[in-house]
Coordinates of C-alpha atoms and ligand atoms in Angstrom, one line a residue:
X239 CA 35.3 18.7 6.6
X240 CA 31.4 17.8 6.7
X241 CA 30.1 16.3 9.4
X242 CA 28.5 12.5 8.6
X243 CA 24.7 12.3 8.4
X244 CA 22.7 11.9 11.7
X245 CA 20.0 8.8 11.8
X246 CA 18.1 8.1 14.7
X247 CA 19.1 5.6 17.3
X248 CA 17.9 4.2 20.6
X249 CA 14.5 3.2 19.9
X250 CA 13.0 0.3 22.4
X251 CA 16.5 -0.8 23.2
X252 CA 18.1 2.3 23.8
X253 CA 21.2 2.3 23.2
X254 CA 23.1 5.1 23.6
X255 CA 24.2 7.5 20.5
X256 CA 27.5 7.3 21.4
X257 CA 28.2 3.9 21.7
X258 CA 29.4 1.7 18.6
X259 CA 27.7 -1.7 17.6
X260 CA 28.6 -3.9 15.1
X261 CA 25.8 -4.2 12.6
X262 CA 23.8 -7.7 12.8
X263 CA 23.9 -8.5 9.5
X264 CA 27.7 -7.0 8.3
X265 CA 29.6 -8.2 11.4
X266 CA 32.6 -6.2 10.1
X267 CA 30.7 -2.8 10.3
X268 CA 30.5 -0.3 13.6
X269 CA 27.5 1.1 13.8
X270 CA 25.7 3.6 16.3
X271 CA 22.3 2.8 14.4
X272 CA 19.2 0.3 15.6
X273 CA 16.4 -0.7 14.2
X274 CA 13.3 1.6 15.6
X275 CA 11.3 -1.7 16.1
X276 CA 13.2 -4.5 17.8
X277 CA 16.4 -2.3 18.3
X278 CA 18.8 -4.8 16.7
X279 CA 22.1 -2.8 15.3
X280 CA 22.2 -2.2 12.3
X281 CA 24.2 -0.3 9.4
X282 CA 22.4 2.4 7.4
X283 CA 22.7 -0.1 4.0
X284 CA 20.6 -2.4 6.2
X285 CA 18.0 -0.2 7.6
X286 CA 14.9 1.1 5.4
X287 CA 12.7 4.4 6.1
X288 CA 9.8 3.8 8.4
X289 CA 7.1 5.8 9.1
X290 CA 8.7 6.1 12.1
X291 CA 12.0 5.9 12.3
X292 CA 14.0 3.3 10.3
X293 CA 13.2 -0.4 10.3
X294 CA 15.9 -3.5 10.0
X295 CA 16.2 -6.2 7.6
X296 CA 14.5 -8.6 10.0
X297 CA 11.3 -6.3 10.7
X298 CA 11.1 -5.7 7.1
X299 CA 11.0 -9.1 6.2
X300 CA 8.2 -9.7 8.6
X301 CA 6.2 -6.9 7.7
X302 CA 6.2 -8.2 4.3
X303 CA 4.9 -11.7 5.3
X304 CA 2.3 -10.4 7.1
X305 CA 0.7 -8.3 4.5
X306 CA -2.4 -9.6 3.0
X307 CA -3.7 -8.5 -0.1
X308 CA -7.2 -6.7 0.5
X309 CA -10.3 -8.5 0.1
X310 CA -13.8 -8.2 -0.4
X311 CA -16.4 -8.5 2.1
X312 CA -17.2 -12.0 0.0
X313 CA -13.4 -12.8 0.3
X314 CA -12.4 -12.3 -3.1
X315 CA -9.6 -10.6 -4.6
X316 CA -9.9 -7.2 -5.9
X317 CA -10.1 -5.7 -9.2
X318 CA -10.8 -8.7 -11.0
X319 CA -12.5 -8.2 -14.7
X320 CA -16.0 -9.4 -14.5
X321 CA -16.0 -11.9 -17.2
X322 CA -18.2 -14.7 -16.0
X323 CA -21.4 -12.1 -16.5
X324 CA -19.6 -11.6 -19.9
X325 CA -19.8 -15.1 -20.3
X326 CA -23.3 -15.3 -19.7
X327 CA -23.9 -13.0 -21.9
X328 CA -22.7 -14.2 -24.7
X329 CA -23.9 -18.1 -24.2
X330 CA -27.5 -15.9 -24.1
X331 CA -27.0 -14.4 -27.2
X332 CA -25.8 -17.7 -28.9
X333 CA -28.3 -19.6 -28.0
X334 CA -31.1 -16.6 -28.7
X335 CA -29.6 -16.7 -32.5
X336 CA -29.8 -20.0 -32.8
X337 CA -33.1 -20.1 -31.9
X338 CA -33.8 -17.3 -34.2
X339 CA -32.3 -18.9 -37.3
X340 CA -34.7 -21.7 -36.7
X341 CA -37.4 -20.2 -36.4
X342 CA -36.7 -17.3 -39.0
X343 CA -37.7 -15.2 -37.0
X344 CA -36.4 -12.1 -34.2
X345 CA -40.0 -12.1 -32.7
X346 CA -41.3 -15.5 -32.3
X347 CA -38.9 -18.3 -31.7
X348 CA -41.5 -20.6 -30.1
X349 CA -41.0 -22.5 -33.5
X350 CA -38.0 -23.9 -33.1
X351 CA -36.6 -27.1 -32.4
X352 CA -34.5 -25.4 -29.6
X353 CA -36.8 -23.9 -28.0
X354 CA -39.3 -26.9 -28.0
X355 CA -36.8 -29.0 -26.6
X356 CA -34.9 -26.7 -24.1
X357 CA -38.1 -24.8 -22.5
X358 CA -39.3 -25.7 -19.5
X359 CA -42.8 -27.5 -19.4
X360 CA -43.5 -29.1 -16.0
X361 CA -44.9 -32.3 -17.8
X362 CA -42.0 -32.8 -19.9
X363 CA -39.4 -32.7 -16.9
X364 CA -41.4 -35.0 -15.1
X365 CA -41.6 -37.2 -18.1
X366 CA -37.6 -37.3 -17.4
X367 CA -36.8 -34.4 -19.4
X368 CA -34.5 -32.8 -16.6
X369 CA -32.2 -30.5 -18.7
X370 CA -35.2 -28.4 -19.4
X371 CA -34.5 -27.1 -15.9
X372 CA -31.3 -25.3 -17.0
X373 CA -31.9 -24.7 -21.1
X374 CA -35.0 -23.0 -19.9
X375 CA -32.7 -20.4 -18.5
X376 CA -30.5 -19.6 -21.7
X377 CA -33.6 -19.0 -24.1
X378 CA -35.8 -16.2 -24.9
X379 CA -39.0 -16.1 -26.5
X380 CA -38.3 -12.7 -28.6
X381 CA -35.5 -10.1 -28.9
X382 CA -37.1 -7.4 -26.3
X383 CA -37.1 -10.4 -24.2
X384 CA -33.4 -10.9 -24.7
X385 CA -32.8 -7.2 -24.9
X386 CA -34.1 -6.4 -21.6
X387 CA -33.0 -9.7 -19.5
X388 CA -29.7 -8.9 -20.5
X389 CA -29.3 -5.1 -20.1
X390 CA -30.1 -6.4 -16.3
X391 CA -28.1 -9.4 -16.6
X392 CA -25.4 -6.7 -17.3
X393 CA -26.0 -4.0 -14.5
X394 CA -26.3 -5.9 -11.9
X395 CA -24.0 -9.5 -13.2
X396 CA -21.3 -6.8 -13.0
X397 CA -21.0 -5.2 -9.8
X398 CA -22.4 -8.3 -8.1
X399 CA -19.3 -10.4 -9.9
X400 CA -17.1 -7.8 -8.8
X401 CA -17.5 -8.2 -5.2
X402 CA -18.3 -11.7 -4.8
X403 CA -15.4 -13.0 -7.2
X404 CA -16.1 -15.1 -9.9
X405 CA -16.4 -18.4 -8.8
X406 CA -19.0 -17.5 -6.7
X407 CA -21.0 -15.5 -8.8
X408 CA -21.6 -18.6 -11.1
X409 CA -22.7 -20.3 -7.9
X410 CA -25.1 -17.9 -7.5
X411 CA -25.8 -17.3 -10.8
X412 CA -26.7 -21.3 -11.4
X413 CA -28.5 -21.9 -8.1
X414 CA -30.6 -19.4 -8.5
X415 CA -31.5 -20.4 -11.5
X416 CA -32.3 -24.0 -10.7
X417 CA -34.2 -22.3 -7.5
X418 CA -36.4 -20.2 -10.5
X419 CA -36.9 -23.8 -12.6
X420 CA -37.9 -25.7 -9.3
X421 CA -40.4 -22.9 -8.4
X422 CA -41.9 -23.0 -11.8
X423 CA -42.2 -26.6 -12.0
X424 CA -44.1 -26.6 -8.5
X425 CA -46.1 -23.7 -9.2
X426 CA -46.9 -23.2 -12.7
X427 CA -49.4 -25.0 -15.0
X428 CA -48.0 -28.3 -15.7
X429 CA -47.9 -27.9 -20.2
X430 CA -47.1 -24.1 -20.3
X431 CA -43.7 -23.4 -21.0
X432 CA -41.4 -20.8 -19.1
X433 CA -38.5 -19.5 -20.6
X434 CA -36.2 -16.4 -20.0
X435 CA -32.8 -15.5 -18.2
X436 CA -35.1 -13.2 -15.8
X437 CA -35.2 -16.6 -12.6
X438 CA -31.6 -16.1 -12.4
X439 CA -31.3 -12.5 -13.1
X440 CA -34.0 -12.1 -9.9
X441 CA -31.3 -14.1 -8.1
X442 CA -28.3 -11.8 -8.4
X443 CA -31.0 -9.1 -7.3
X444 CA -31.5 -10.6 -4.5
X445 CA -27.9 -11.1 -3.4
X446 CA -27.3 -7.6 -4.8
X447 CA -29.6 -6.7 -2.3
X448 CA -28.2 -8.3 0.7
X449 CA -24.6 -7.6 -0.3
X450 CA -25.2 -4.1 -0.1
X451 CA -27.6 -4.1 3.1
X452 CA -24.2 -6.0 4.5
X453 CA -21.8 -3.1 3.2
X454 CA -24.5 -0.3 3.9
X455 CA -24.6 0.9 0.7
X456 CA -28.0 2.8 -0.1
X457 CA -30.3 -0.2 -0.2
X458 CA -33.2 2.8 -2.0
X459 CA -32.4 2.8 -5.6
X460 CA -32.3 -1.1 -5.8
X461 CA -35.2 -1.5 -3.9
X462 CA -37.1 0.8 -6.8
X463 CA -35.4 -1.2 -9.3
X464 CA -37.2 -4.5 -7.5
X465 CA -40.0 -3.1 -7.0
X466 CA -40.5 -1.7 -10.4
X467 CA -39.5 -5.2 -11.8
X468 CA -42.2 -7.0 -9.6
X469 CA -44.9 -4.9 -10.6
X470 CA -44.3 -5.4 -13.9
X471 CA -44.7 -9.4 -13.2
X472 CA -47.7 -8.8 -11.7
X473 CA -49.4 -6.6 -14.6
X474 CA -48.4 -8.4 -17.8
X475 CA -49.5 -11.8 -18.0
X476 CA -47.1 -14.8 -19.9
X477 CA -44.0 -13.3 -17.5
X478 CA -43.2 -16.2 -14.9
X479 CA -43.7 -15.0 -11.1
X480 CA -42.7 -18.3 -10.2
X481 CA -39.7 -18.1 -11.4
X482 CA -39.1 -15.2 -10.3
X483 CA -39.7 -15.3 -6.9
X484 CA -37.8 -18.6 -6.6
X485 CA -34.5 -17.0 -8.2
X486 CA -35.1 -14.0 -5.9
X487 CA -35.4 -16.5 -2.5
X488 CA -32.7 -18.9 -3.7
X489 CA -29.8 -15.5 -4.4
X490 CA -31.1 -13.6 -1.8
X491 CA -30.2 -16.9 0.6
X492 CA -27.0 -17.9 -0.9
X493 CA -25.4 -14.5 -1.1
X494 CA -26.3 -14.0 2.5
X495 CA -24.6 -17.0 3.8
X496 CA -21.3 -15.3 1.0
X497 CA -21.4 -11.7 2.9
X498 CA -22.3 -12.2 6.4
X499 CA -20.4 -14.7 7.6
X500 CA -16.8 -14.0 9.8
X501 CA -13.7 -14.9 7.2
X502 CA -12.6 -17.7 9.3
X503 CA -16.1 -19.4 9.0
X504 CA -17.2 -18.0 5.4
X505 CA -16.3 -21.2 3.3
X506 CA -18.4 -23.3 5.6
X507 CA -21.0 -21.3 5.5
X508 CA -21.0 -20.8 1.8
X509 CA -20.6 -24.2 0.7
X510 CA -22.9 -25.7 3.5
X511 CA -25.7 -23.0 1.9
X512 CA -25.0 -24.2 -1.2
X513 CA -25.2 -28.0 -0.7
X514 CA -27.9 -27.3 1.5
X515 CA -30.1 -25.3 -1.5
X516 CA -29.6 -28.1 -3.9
X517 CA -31.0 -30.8 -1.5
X518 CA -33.6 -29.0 -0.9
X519 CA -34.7 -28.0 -4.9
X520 CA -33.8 -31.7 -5.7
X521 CA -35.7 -33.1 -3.1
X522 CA -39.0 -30.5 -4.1
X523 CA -38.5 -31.4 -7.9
X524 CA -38.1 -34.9 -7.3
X525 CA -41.7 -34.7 -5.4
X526 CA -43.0 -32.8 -7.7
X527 CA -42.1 -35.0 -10.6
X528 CA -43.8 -38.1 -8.8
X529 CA -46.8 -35.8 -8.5
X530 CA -47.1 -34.8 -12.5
X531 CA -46.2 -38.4 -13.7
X532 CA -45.1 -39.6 -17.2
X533 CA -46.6 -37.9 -20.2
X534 CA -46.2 -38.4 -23.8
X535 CA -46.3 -35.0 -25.6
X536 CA -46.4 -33.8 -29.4
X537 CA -45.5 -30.0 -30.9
X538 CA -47.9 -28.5 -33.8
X539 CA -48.8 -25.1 -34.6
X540 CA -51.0 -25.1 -32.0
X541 CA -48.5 -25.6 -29.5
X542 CA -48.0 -28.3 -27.5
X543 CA -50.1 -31.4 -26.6
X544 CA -49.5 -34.6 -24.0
X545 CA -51.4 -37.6 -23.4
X546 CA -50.6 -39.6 -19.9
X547 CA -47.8 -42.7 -20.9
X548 CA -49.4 -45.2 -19.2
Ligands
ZN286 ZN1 14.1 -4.6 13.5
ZN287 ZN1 24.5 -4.0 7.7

């Protein structure tokens, strides 16, 4: 004869080993087993291992609707795939071939119609031109222009994407862009044209930047990275450090108002950022635009030349 098994009873009802319940949920079964938890009765086909102890049905079933999947410090789920920087990417390389099979050319796409219509000259966006302010952003002017925007556009699009989520990251991704567009229209010659990735890119620095001061990661090697990249604005002339500082201000601000904020308060703060961002570049390129006026402009190989319209 064996002896039956031994399970633990009592728990925070204790009741006594020797006394016989009838489980809760088989009301035709004695038991002399509880629940460790809530110390209902229960039958060992109606208990589960705990880490302490064994857990009912009931307890189980709560446990289970209380768990929350983990999140990032953004709020996003984990382990997604990063493929809005993919995306990105991709619509970059597009456009850059394009451009290229216009012009004929890998190393001088200013020639092309794409590029003349889709770069960002001041004059022409105030002469009501506005999509320049976003095209600007998907051209390149060569292929180690391209090349290098998106080598960055890939280490840093992809960690950034990661914890933000990607719905966000195309906030920031866009916003910062427009914030790079609005800053060169303010701030740069009215008939040069700016074009280049590197406005937005600067932008997910700059909420790389803050995302990792806010998870205090070692803030070191991307403040090199920044640093390197600014001095290299400074030095070489025809790179846009208008641009570049407004993409840097506008991700740097949004993905602040993504990390720092409490969960319970995080989509207010996000999307009253966000709104909050595009009033303000509207309402600056919208000045701005009154300022430069209406202009009537022609493309040669000399480049570009505008008269005033009226
Ligand atoms: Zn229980
Ligand atoms: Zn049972």
């Amino acid at each position: 004869m064996t002896t039956p098994p031994r399970y633990p009873t009592g728990g925070p009802a204790g009741l006594p080993a020797s006394q016989t319940h009838v489980c809760t949920w088989h009301p035709d079964r004695g038991t002399a087993l509880a629940c460790t938890r809530c110390g209902r009765p229960a039958c060992p086909e109606c208990l589960t291992p705990a880490s302490v102890g064994f857990h009912c049905r009931a307890c189980v079933a709560e446990a289970q609707a209380n768990y929350r999947p983990p999140r990032t410090v953004a709020g996003s789920r984990l382990g997604q795939r990063p493929v809005v920087s993919m995306v990105l990417i991709g619509l970059n390389l597009v456009a850059f071939l394009a451009t290229a099979v216009q012009a004929r050319s890998a190393m001088d796409l200013s020639d092309s119609g794409l590029y003349q219509r889709g770069a960002l000259i001041p004059i022409e966006v105030s002469s009501g031109e506005y999509w320049r302010l976003l095209t600007a952003g998907f051209l390149h002017a060569n292929l180690i222009h391209i090349a290098t925007n998106m080598i960055s556009l890939y280490i840093l699009g992809i960690p950034l994407e990661r914890i933000l989520g990607r719905g966000r990251f195309l906030l920031i991704y866009l916003l910062s862009l427009l914030g790079a567009s609005v800053s060169v229209l303010l701030f740069s010659a009215p008939f040069v044209p700016t074009i280049g990735a590197s406005g937005a890119i600067y932008g997910l620095m700059g909420a790389l930047l803050v995302t990792f001061k806010r998870l205090r990661y070692e803030l070191r090697p991307l403040l090199i990275v920044l640093a390197l990249n600014i001095y290299v604005t400074f030095q070489f002339s025809g790179i846009s450090w208008q641009g570049h500082l407004g993409g840097l201000v506008v991700g740097a601000v949004v993905g602040a108002a993504m990390v720092y904020p409490p969960p319970e308060s995080r989509r207010t703060w996000q999307w009253g950022t966000a709104i909050g961002v595009v009033v303000v570049l509207v309402g600056l390129a919208v000045l701005r635009d009154a300022q430069l006026g209406e202009w009537f402009c022609l493309y040669d190989t000399r480049g570009i030349s505008c008269v005033p319209a009226h």
